[in-house]
XYZ file of C-alpha atoms in Angstrom:
613
model
C 137.213 180.276 -7.657
C 140.615 178.763 -6.780
C 140.885 175.006 -6.901
C 141.953 172.895 -3.919
C 145.336 172.268 -5.586
C 145.947 176.034 -5.900
C 144.999 176.434 -2.256
C 147.476 173.755 -1.211
C 150.264 175.274 -3.328
C 149.582 178.694 -1.851
C 149.617 177.255 1.668
C 152.848 175.350 0.959
C 154.586 178.492 -0.279
C 153.244 180.635 2.588
C 154.379 178.085 5.141
C 157.874 177.776 3.672
C 158.255 181.558 3.353
C 157.201 182.169 6.949
C 159.470 179.406 8.261
C 162.478 180.707 6.281
C 161.974 184.273 7.557
C 161.631 183.176 11.162
C 164.600 180.842 10.978
C 166.961 183.606 9.871
C 166.673 184.740 13.482
C 166.734 181.306 15.124
C 169.214 179.484 12.891
C 166.977 176.410 12.691
C 165.891 176.615 9.038
C 167.531 173.354 7.982
C 165.901 171.304 10.732
C 162.404 172.763 10.288
C 162.488 172.490 6.495
C 163.637 168.874 6.818
C 160.720 168.133 9.187
C 158.250 169.861 6.868
C 159.635 167.896 3.914
C 159.252 164.613 5.775
C 155.649 165.428 6.734
C 154.772 166.313 3.154
C 156.401 163.134 1.813
C 154.365 161.004 4.226
C 151.134 162.694 3.163
C 152.057 162.361 -0.528
C 152.890 158.675 -0.006
C 149.534 158.170 1.686
C 147.754 159.906 -1.179
C 149.627 157.768 -3.728
C 148.633 154.584 -1.933
C 145.015 155.721 -1.745
C 145.113 156.687 -5.414
C 146.371 153.236 -6.427
C 143.623 151.560 -4.403
C 140.945 153.776 -5.933
C 142.204 153.134 -9.477
C 141.776 149.389 -9.008
C 138.343 149.594 -7.341
C 135.034 151.296 -7.945
C 134.304 153.490 -10.926
C 131.939 152.705 -13.779
C 133.215 149.136 -14.140
C 131.712 148.069 -10.830
C 128.924 150.648 -10.736
C 127.680 149.058 -13.987
C 127.291 145.732 -12.171
C 125.044 147.490 -9.669
C 122.995 148.981 -12.508
C 122.518 145.467 -13.968
C 121.567 144.244 -10.510
C 119.035 147.051 -10.165
C 117.448 146.291 -13.540
C 117.070 142.557 -12.829
C 115.790 143.061 -9.278
C 113.245 145.595 -10.515
C 112.091 143.150 -13.199
C 111.498 140.607 -10.424
C 109.695 143.065 -8.172
C 107.343 144.467 -10.791
C 106.651 140.931 -11.992
C 104.779 140.669 -8.695
C 103.557 144.217 -8.177
C 102.358 145.426 -11.574
C 99.422 143.003 -11.798
C 98.800 142.499 -8.090
C 95.531 144.445 -8.101
C 94.057 142.072 -10.733
C 95.362 139.043 -8.826
C 93.466 140.215 -5.763
C 90.222 140.867 -7.651
C 90.288 137.765 -9.887
C 91.888 135.127 -7.681
C 91.122 136.290 -4.151
C 87.787 137.862 -5.185
C 88.345 141.261 -3.557
C 86.287 144.308 -4.553
C 87.915 147.113 -6.567
C 88.257 149.609 -3.719
C 89.480 146.895 -1.308
C 92.023 145.593 -3.844
C 93.274 149.122 -4.599
C 93.765 149.719 -0.876
C 95.514 146.354 -0.444
C 97.969 147.222 -3.209
C 98.539 150.681 -1.756
C 99.274 149.232 1.688
C 101.597 146.590 0.257
C 103.476 149.113 -1.874
C 103.632 151.444 1.106
C 105.187 148.656 3.158
C 107.795 148.092 0.433
C 109.091 151.623 0.666
C 108.625 151.935 4.415
C 111.049 149.036 4.787
C 113.629 151.240 3.077
C 114.024 153.106 6.377
C 114.945 149.849 8.111
C 117.514 149.001 5.450
C 118.977 152.508 5.539
C 119.269 152.450 9.337
C 121.094 149.110 9.383
C 123.339 150.217 6.518
C 124.379 153.535 8.067
C 124.668 152.248 11.625
C 125.933 148.677 11.748
C 126.094 146.491 8.651
C 127.472 148.812 5.996
C 126.054 149.100 2.486
C 127.424 145.874 0.994
C 126.226 143.498 3.716
C 122.828 145.233 3.907
C 122.317 144.814 0.137
C 123.322 141.145 0.251
C 121.072 140.207 3.193
C 117.960 142.005 1.949
C 118.361 140.584 -1.548
C 118.482 137.115 -0.019
C 115.216 137.835 1.835
C 113.775 139.054 -1.484
C 114.673 135.737 -3.150
C 113.163 133.721 -0.276
C 109.904 135.662 -0.599
C 109.725 134.951 -4.329
C 110.394 131.231 -3.739
C 107.514 131.122 -1.256
C 105.246 133.103 -3.584
C 105.902 130.748 -6.511
C 105.168 127.705 -4.355
C 102.015 129.183 -2.811
C 100.579 130.161 -6.195
C 101.207 126.664 -7.515
C 100.073 124.634 -4.504
C 97.191 126.539 -2.977
C 95.516 129.208 -5.045
C 94.551 128.085 -8.528
C 91.501 125.858 -8.694
C 90.455 125.112 -11.376
C 93.580 125.297 -13.557
C 93.821 128.478 -15.624
C 91.541 130.522 -13.413
C 92.382 134.121 -12.750
C 92.234 135.146 -16.404
C 89.075 137.211 -15.909
C 86.779 134.521 -17.323
C 87.301 131.297 -15.367
C 86.274 131.837 -11.760
C 88.686 130.572 -9.098
C 87.521 128.434 -6.211
C 87.887 130.089 -2.798
C 91.478 129.724 -1.612
C 92.238 127.886 1.627
C 93.083 130.007 4.685
C 96.545 128.422 4.766
C 97.107 129.298 1.107
C 96.024 132.889 1.635
C 98.240 133.201 4.731
C 101.282 131.862 2.847
C 100.509 134.174 -0.070
C 100.438 137.263 2.151
C 103.560 136.136 4.018
C 105.391 135.736 0.725
C 104.440 139.094 -0.782
C 105.376 140.904 2.436
C 108.740 139.126 2.473
C 109.155 140.419 -1.086
C 108.221 143.887 0.175
C 110.686 143.668 3.078
C 113.553 142.382 0.947
C 113.168 144.719 -2.022
C 112.337 147.758 0.087
C 115.208 147.233 2.510
C 117.808 147.004 -0.223
C 116.658 149.765 -2.585
C 118.019 152.912 -0.891
C 121.220 151.125 0.077
C 122.022 149.947 -3.464
C 121.586 153.516 -4.730
C 123.985 154.872 -2.108
C 126.405 151.974 -2.575
C 126.512 152.765 -6.284
C 127.283 156.415 -5.531
C 130.094 155.261 -3.211
C 131.921 153.889 -6.257
C 132.741 157.475 -7.283
C 135.027 159.832 -5.343
C 133.634 163.353 -4.935
C 137.178 164.705 -4.466
C 137.950 163.723 -8.065
C 136.189 166.207 -10.414
C 135.712 163.580 -13.119
C 134.285 160.983 -10.722
C 132.204 163.654 -8.988
C 130.465 164.366 -12.311
C 129.979 160.632 -12.869
C 128.335 160.346 -9.457
C 125.656 162.864 -10.477
C 125.057 160.969 -13.741
C 124.867 157.647 -11.879
C 121.504 158.461 -10.288
C 120.050 159.203 -13.710
C 121.288 155.865 -15.045
C 120.112 154.160 -11.860
C 116.534 155.234 -12.485
C 116.993 154.397 -16.176
C 118.044 150.825 -15.246
C 115.066 150.547 -12.910
C 112.695 151.335 -15.756
C 114.455 149.069 -18.270
C 113.928 146.208 -15.817
C 110.288 147.041 -15.253
C 109.657 147.288 -19.016
C 109.863 143.496 -19.401
C 107.535 142.989 -16.425
C 105.015 145.462 -17.783
C 104.885 143.902 -21.237
C 105.815 140.186 -21.377
C 105.187 139.027 -17.809
C 101.987 140.992 -17.413
C 100.575 139.326 -20.550
C 101.113 135.806 -19.202
C 99.741 136.728 -15.787
C 96.686 138.348 -17.361
C 95.912 135.097 -19.171
C 95.989 133.140 -15.885
C 99.630 131.956 -15.982
C 100.417 133.597 -12.651
C 102.825 130.900 -11.453
C 104.913 131.239 -14.618
C 105.182 134.983 -14.042
C 106.265 134.508 -10.436
C 108.872 131.860 -11.378
C 110.392 134.174 -14.008
C 110.579 136.899 -11.346
C 112.341 134.443 -9.037
C 114.920 133.595 -11.726
C 115.594 137.271 -12.365
C 116.095 137.938 -8.629
C 118.604 135.070 -8.351
C 120.628 136.357 -11.329
C 120.515 139.858 -9.800
C 121.961 138.543 -6.526
C 124.722 136.655 -8.350
C 125.650 139.731 -10.408
C 125.892 141.743 -7.203
C 128.182 139.191 -5.545
C 130.353 139.049 -8.679
C 131.714 142.529 -8.019
C 132.635 141.863 -4.370
C 136.449 142.072 -4.837
C 136.306 145.404 -6.681
C 133.712 147.484 -4.837
C 134.675 150.498 -2.753
C 133.511 150.075 0.813
C 132.747 152.749 3.401
C 132.478 151.782 7.046
C 129.210 152.481 8.881
C 129.256 155.608 11.037
C 127.332 154.243 14.002
C 123.746 154.669 15.132
C 122.610 158.200 14.195
C 119.579 158.165 16.514
C 121.548 158.812 19.751
C 123.629 161.482 17.974
C 120.532 163.393 16.866
C 118.807 162.855 20.223
C 121.875 164.229 22.048
C 121.590 167.497 20.110
C 117.976 168.047 21.145
C 118.597 167.018 24.765
C 121.677 169.264 25.054
C 119.814 172.189 23.480
C 116.875 171.652 25.847
C 119.180 171.613 28.872
C 120.599 174.988 27.792
C 117.316 176.529 26.736
C 117.930 179.657 28.811
C 121.378 180.548 27.417
C 122.160 182.637 24.343
C 124.217 180.811 21.674
C 127.690 182.301 21.225
C 129.249 183.415 17.963
C 129.616 180.587 15.452
C 133.430 180.768 15.737
C 133.207 179.963 19.449
C 130.968 176.909 19.180
C 132.461 173.589 20.218
C 134.172 171.428 17.599
C 136.904 168.791 17.854
C 140.339 169.925 16.745
C 142.153 168.538 13.726
C 140.793 167.133 10.467
C 138.851 164.254 12.014
C 135.178 164.567 12.873
C 133.581 163.426 16.119
C 131.398 161.216 13.919
C 133.700 158.446 12.681
C 133.959 158.186 8.917
C 132.200 161.517 8.389
C 133.509 164.852 7.195
C 132.975 167.935 9.292
C 130.052 170.198 8.444
C 130.352 173.979 8.507
C 128.012 175.963 10.727
C 124.760 177.237 9.200
C 122.508 180.067 10.385
C 119.230 178.151 10.138
C 117.459 176.638 13.200
C 119.798 178.555 15.484
C 118.222 177.349 18.732
C 120.054 174.023 18.202
C 123.358 175.935 18.429
C 122.793 175.944 22.185
C 123.894 172.275 22.124
C 127.369 173.331 20.886
C 127.692 176.347 23.219
C 130.301 175.775 25.929
C 129.261 176.702 29.479
C 131.160 176.687 32.774
C 129.617 173.320 33.672
C 131.037 171.849 30.459
C 134.531 172.999 31.447
C 134.406 171.555 34.971
C 134.372 167.861 34.125
C 134.632 165.350 31.287
C 132.679 166.263 28.169
C 129.175 164.796 28.233
C 127.657 164.407 24.723
C 124.198 164.802 26.250
C 125.213 168.294 27.370
C 127.764 169.415 24.768
C 127.743 168.458 21.069
C 130.082 169.354 18.237
C 129.083 171.723 15.439
C 129.126 168.776 13.002
C 126.741 166.837 15.221
C 124.413 169.839 15.508
C 124.519 170.401 11.748
C 123.660 166.733 11.141
C 120.492 167.207 13.182
C 119.781 170.475 11.343
C 120.133 168.723 7.982
C 117.487 166.189 8.959
C 115.093 168.948 10.053
C 115.740 171.058 6.934
C 115.089 168.127 4.583
C 111.813 167.137 6.241
C 109.601 169.930 4.773
C 110.879 169.151 1.259
C 110.276 165.463 1.870
C 106.746 166.005 3.163
C 105.891 167.963 0.013
C 106.829 164.953 -2.148
C 104.268 162.653 -0.523
C 101.343 164.000 -2.558
C 103.284 163.304 -5.742
C 103.606 159.679 -4.630
C 99.799 159.589 -4.374
C 99.783 160.471 -8.088
C 102.379 157.821 -8.880
C 100.632 154.993 -7.025
C 97.481 155.334 -9.127
C 99.303 153.559 -11.976
C 99.400 150.317 -10.008
C 95.797 150.501 -8.857
C 93.103 152.768 -10.301
C 94.743 153.238 -13.710
C 94.712 149.437 -14.095
C 91.099 149.143 -12.929
C 90.109 151.955 -15.292
C 91.857 150.279 -18.230
C 90.276 146.932 -17.357
C 86.827 148.320 -18.273
C 87.928 149.893 -21.568
C 88.095 148.336 -25.034
C 91.331 146.353 -25.116
C 90.567 143.516 -27.568
C 92.136 143.790 -31.017
C 90.879 140.828 -32.970
C 91.811 137.747 -30.977
C 94.490 139.600 -29.012
C 93.666 140.986 -25.574
C 95.899 143.784 -24.280
C 96.247 143.513 -20.484
C 95.322 146.755 -18.731
C 98.462 146.641 -16.570
C 100.670 146.542 -19.692
C 99.701 150.153 -20.414
C 102.337 151.118 -17.852
C 104.832 150.294 -20.617
C 104.005 153.761 -21.967
C 105.060 155.203 -18.620
C 108.352 153.320 -18.812
C 109.006 154.341 -22.419
C 108.249 157.923 -21.438
C 110.819 157.681 -18.629
C 113.471 156.227 -20.941
C 112.901 158.818 -23.669
C 112.659 161.760 -21.256
C 115.821 160.615 -19.453
C 117.727 160.718 -22.740
C 116.297 164.114 -23.660
C 117.093 165.453 -20.206
C 120.713 164.249 -20.160
C 121.543 165.078 -23.771
C 119.477 168.211 -24.431
C 118.082 169.922 -21.327
C 121.167 169.670 -19.094
C 123.629 171.145 -21.644
C 121.148 173.834 -22.692
C 120.182 174.806 -19.140
C 123.850 174.683 -18.134
C 124.764 177.246 -20.771
C 121.874 179.514 -19.812
C 122.243 179.287 -16.022
C 125.924 178.491 -15.580
C 124.961 175.506 -13.383
C 126.790 172.352 -14.484
C 123.837 170.274 -13.293
C 121.580 172.133 -15.711
C 118.560 172.479 -13.455
C 118.903 172.236 -9.681
C 117.355 169.257 -7.911
C 114.764 171.429 -6.148
C 113.598 172.995 -9.417
C 113.373 169.579 -11.059
C 111.218 168.268 -8.227
C 108.902 171.271 -8.608
C 108.576 170.607 -12.341
C 107.762 166.979 -11.516
C 104.915 168.092 -9.257
C 103.388 170.245 -12.001
C 103.582 167.479 -14.618
C 102.113 164.992 -12.112
C 99.162 167.327 -11.600
C 98.619 167.450 -15.372
C 98.677 163.636 -15.455
C 95.748 163.528 -13.029
C 93.835 166.044 -15.134
C 94.437 163.847 -18.194
C 93.254 160.749 -16.293
C 90.076 162.552 -15.225
C 89.387 163.673 -18.810
C 89.868 160.070 -20.018
C 87.395 158.810 -17.433
C 84.780 161.360 -18.513
C 85.183 160.186 -22.108
C 85.035 156.522 -21.027
C 81.759 157.010 -19.167
C 80.224 158.649 -22.240
C 80.968 155.509 -24.268
C 79.398 153.038 -21.820
C 76.415 151.210 -23.303
C 73.524 150.264 -20.963
C 74.012 146.788 -19.537
C 77.638 146.576 -20.721
C 80.592 146.434 -18.347
C 83.253 147.369 -20.890
C 83.225 150.855 -22.412
C 83.658 151.119 -26.169
C 86.372 153.746 -25.644
C 89.792 152.433 -26.745
C 92.275 151.761 -23.935
C 94.913 153.776 -25.804
C 93.130 156.894 -24.552
C 95.073 156.232 -21.349
C 98.393 156.912 -23.081
C 98.566 160.656 -22.183
C 98.168 160.039 -18.456
C 100.851 157.328 -18.454
C 103.245 159.433 -20.567
C 102.803 162.446 -18.275
C 103.443 160.365 -15.156
C 106.606 159.015 -16.804
C 107.845 162.502 -17.664
C 107.147 163.677 -14.126
C 109.148 160.750 -12.689
C 112.307 161.855 -14.515
C 112.130 165.228 -12.816
C 110.756 164.167 -9.435
C 112.335 160.837 -8.532
C 115.747 161.361 -10.140
C 115.822 164.812 -8.558
C 114.869 163.284 -5.204
C 117.621 160.665 -5.379
C 120.249 163.304 -6.129
C 118.894 165.813 -3.610
C 118.467 163.576 -0.569
C 121.705 161.670 -1.176
C 123.687 164.836 -1.827
C 122.256 166.819 1.084
C 122.491 164.054 3.668
C 125.638 164.140 5.856
C 128.152 161.318 5.421
C 126.875 159.477 8.486
C 123.319 159.104 7.145
C 123.738 158.802 3.359
C 121.515 155.723 3.064
C 118.909 157.468 5.201
C 118.937 160.306 2.672
C 118.272 157.890 -0.186
C 115.580 156.128 1.846
C 113.616 159.382 2.184
C 112.800 159.087 -1.519
C 111.428 155.574 -0.949
C 109.684 156.596 2.259
C 107.781 159.339 0.430
C 106.467 156.638 -1.914
C 105.477 154.608 1.128
C 103.500 157.386 2.782
C 102.074 158.310 -0.619
C 100.589 154.826 -0.896
C 99.181 154.975 2.613
C 97.827 158.465 1.896
C 96.199 157.130 -1.287
C 94.575 154.325 0.683
C 93.337 156.813 3.285
C 92.027 159.101 0.546
C 90.105 156.270 -1.119
C 88.542 155.252 2.184
C 87.635 158.837 3.057
C 86.111 159.519 -0.371
C 84.095 156.291 -0.312
C 82.962 156.988 3.243
C 81.662 160.419 2.217
C 80.245 159.635 -1.238
C 78.858 156.086 -0.786
C 75.735 156.784 1.241
C 72.326 155.240 0.901
C 71.752 154.119 -2.685
C 74.637 156.229 -4.003
C 77.475 153.816 -4.939
C 80.178 156.478 -4.383
C 82.997 157.651 -6.638
C 84.923 154.319 -6.758
C 82.346 151.506 -6.622
C 82.898 147.897 -7.674
C 81.185 148.776 -10.967
C 83.125 151.827 -12.161
C 80.408 152.607 -14.715
C 78.121 153.708 -11.882
C 80.788 155.828 -10.145
C 82.769 159.025 -10.716
C 86.427 158.052 -10.825
C 87.046 161.281 -12.735
C 86.162 163.340 -9.658
C 88.691 161.392 -7.603
C 91.406 162.137 -10.176
C 90.511 165.839 -10.185
C 90.625 165.847 -6.372
C 94.208 164.517 -6.465
C 95.095 167.164 -9.082
C 93.760 169.915 -6.802
C 95.692 168.557 -3.825
C 98.866 168.429 -5.943
C 98.397 172.071 -6.998
C 98.006 173.124 -3.362
C 101.050 171.053 -2.417
C 103.096 172.758 -5.151
C 102.436 176.197 -3.630
C 103.707 175.005 -0.243
C 106.686 173.320 -1.894
C 107.786 176.573 -3.551
C 107.997 178.293 -0.150
C 109.923 175.363 1.374
C 112.360 175.221 -1.564
C 113.112 178.948 -1.302
C 113.767 178.621 2.431
C 116.113 175.653 2.084
C 119.896 176.211 2.337
C 122.330 173.527 1.150
C 124.683 171.594 3.412
C 128.262 172.885 3.506
C 130.844 170.120 4.004
C 134.557 170.569 4.594
C 137.050 169.423 1.941
C 138.620 166.003 1.722
C 140.511 164.766 4.773
C 143.860 164.569 2.953
C 143.698 168.217 1.899
C 142.761 169.327 5.394
C 145.567 167.221 6.818
C 148.196 168.894 4.608
C 146.914 172.405 5.345
C 146.649 171.955 9.108
C 150.086 170.293 9.439
C 151.705 173.176 7.563
C 149.771 175.811 9.487
C 150.774 174.148 12.754
C 154.470 174.317 11.765
C 154.117 178.022 10.961
C 152.306 178.827 14.209
C 154.884 176.976 16.320
C 157.666 179.058 14.791
C 155.900 182.435 15.155
């Protein structure tokens, strides 16, 4: 396939040849060639200026600062979230099922807030300002959480370690605690999808080398996330498990402050893209215009309405080529006699790019919906996996291994699998398939679903073995907690395929005007996955806990059947995978026009040729 440079050279030569031949008859060759030369020099000068700016900004130097920021912010977040279920059961005296649901709702809120951050980023604030403001909210939440844990919740001192019982917390203390953790959820959730997109902005897709770096960035982004959470899941979780909750929260606060400072440090060198305006009216206009023309037949794709020249009707966005999917929306770009009679009304006539933006959202939704069940698998690590490990043998001499620290095996699995994927699987798959990405994002997400299903099967098998080793009258099973390692390792391996694939897919397939929204879909699937998990727990307990039957997930897990709940999730994941395969086969990728500078050169030269013909 010819490169863009070859295309430009060919167009240059064709334009000059046509102009020279025509000017033999008109005698104007010198004037036209001089005008063409001046136009080209202006474009080249503009490209040189842009090139100098890009060389001094962005790239790995400043993207690395964002990776450091991501690692530190994640350390702070998981310092709160990883042990939250035990905090609720030990300090606030909630039952297991209630605590698991509380954590699921809180985690769901975290990722649901990503949609708010993405909307503000794409529409009004831009990525940089959105990241800065939400990180500040994140810090304020951690300050409040540290103060509330110190002032209100711990009586007597040292309670919350699983042995010393805490006195009931005051209503004011509980209210401040919940306010603080939801501020943490709002701040961290609102900034997550934007920081991922802002990091990708530091690489120019028009540059082949930087385009490759952009694809690698998402892999390193998820790698940094897990490096940050490793400290929380090992060191911090140990101190919190022994009742030093305030210390854990203060360390999280310090990490969040350093993360914010590291982000601000790169301010002079970041590459900034202006927001493209509110996408909601643009998408709504497409559906309204199509509905108004429901009785007309869409014309040929070449005759659909589009603005002339290289610029798109959506400011700051490239044009999108027409696609053949969801053709009824093409009615919105079909020109009628009414459209020609007066000024163009965007609620009656939309551009092809605007229609394709709406199509992209609709086409991504089925893929996104299929990822929600996987998030149900993922959220079990922060709730039921921890409760399961808490009733397994975890004492080794005088040392007690906190159940939540077992998620370190998940993190190590992610780090190891990321390295294997980047260094082994991608080159090998690239040679076999000819795809430079190795395995396409959609295939990776499918593999992630299958591995996630296997993780639930492993968790169910562990629970069956745990129940067999429960002695009458004993709360703790004699089965070693390290039997949980396979389920954590499998979840970690599935994350590399699912979540990294999601980040690349939704960011890459989202139009320029809604890039942060694309990244937020990954977070939003986690959000709905947590809410779905909470709903599933409630439904299962409502069906199974009747009369004297304690249900599958009772307060005393030794009298329940947590294994059946895990197998239920595995079955749902298998069913979801079948649907996902059909959706992935149906999906067609977005087709964007080339860079604006290349289009500008081509169209100027073509215009000169056409004016002389």
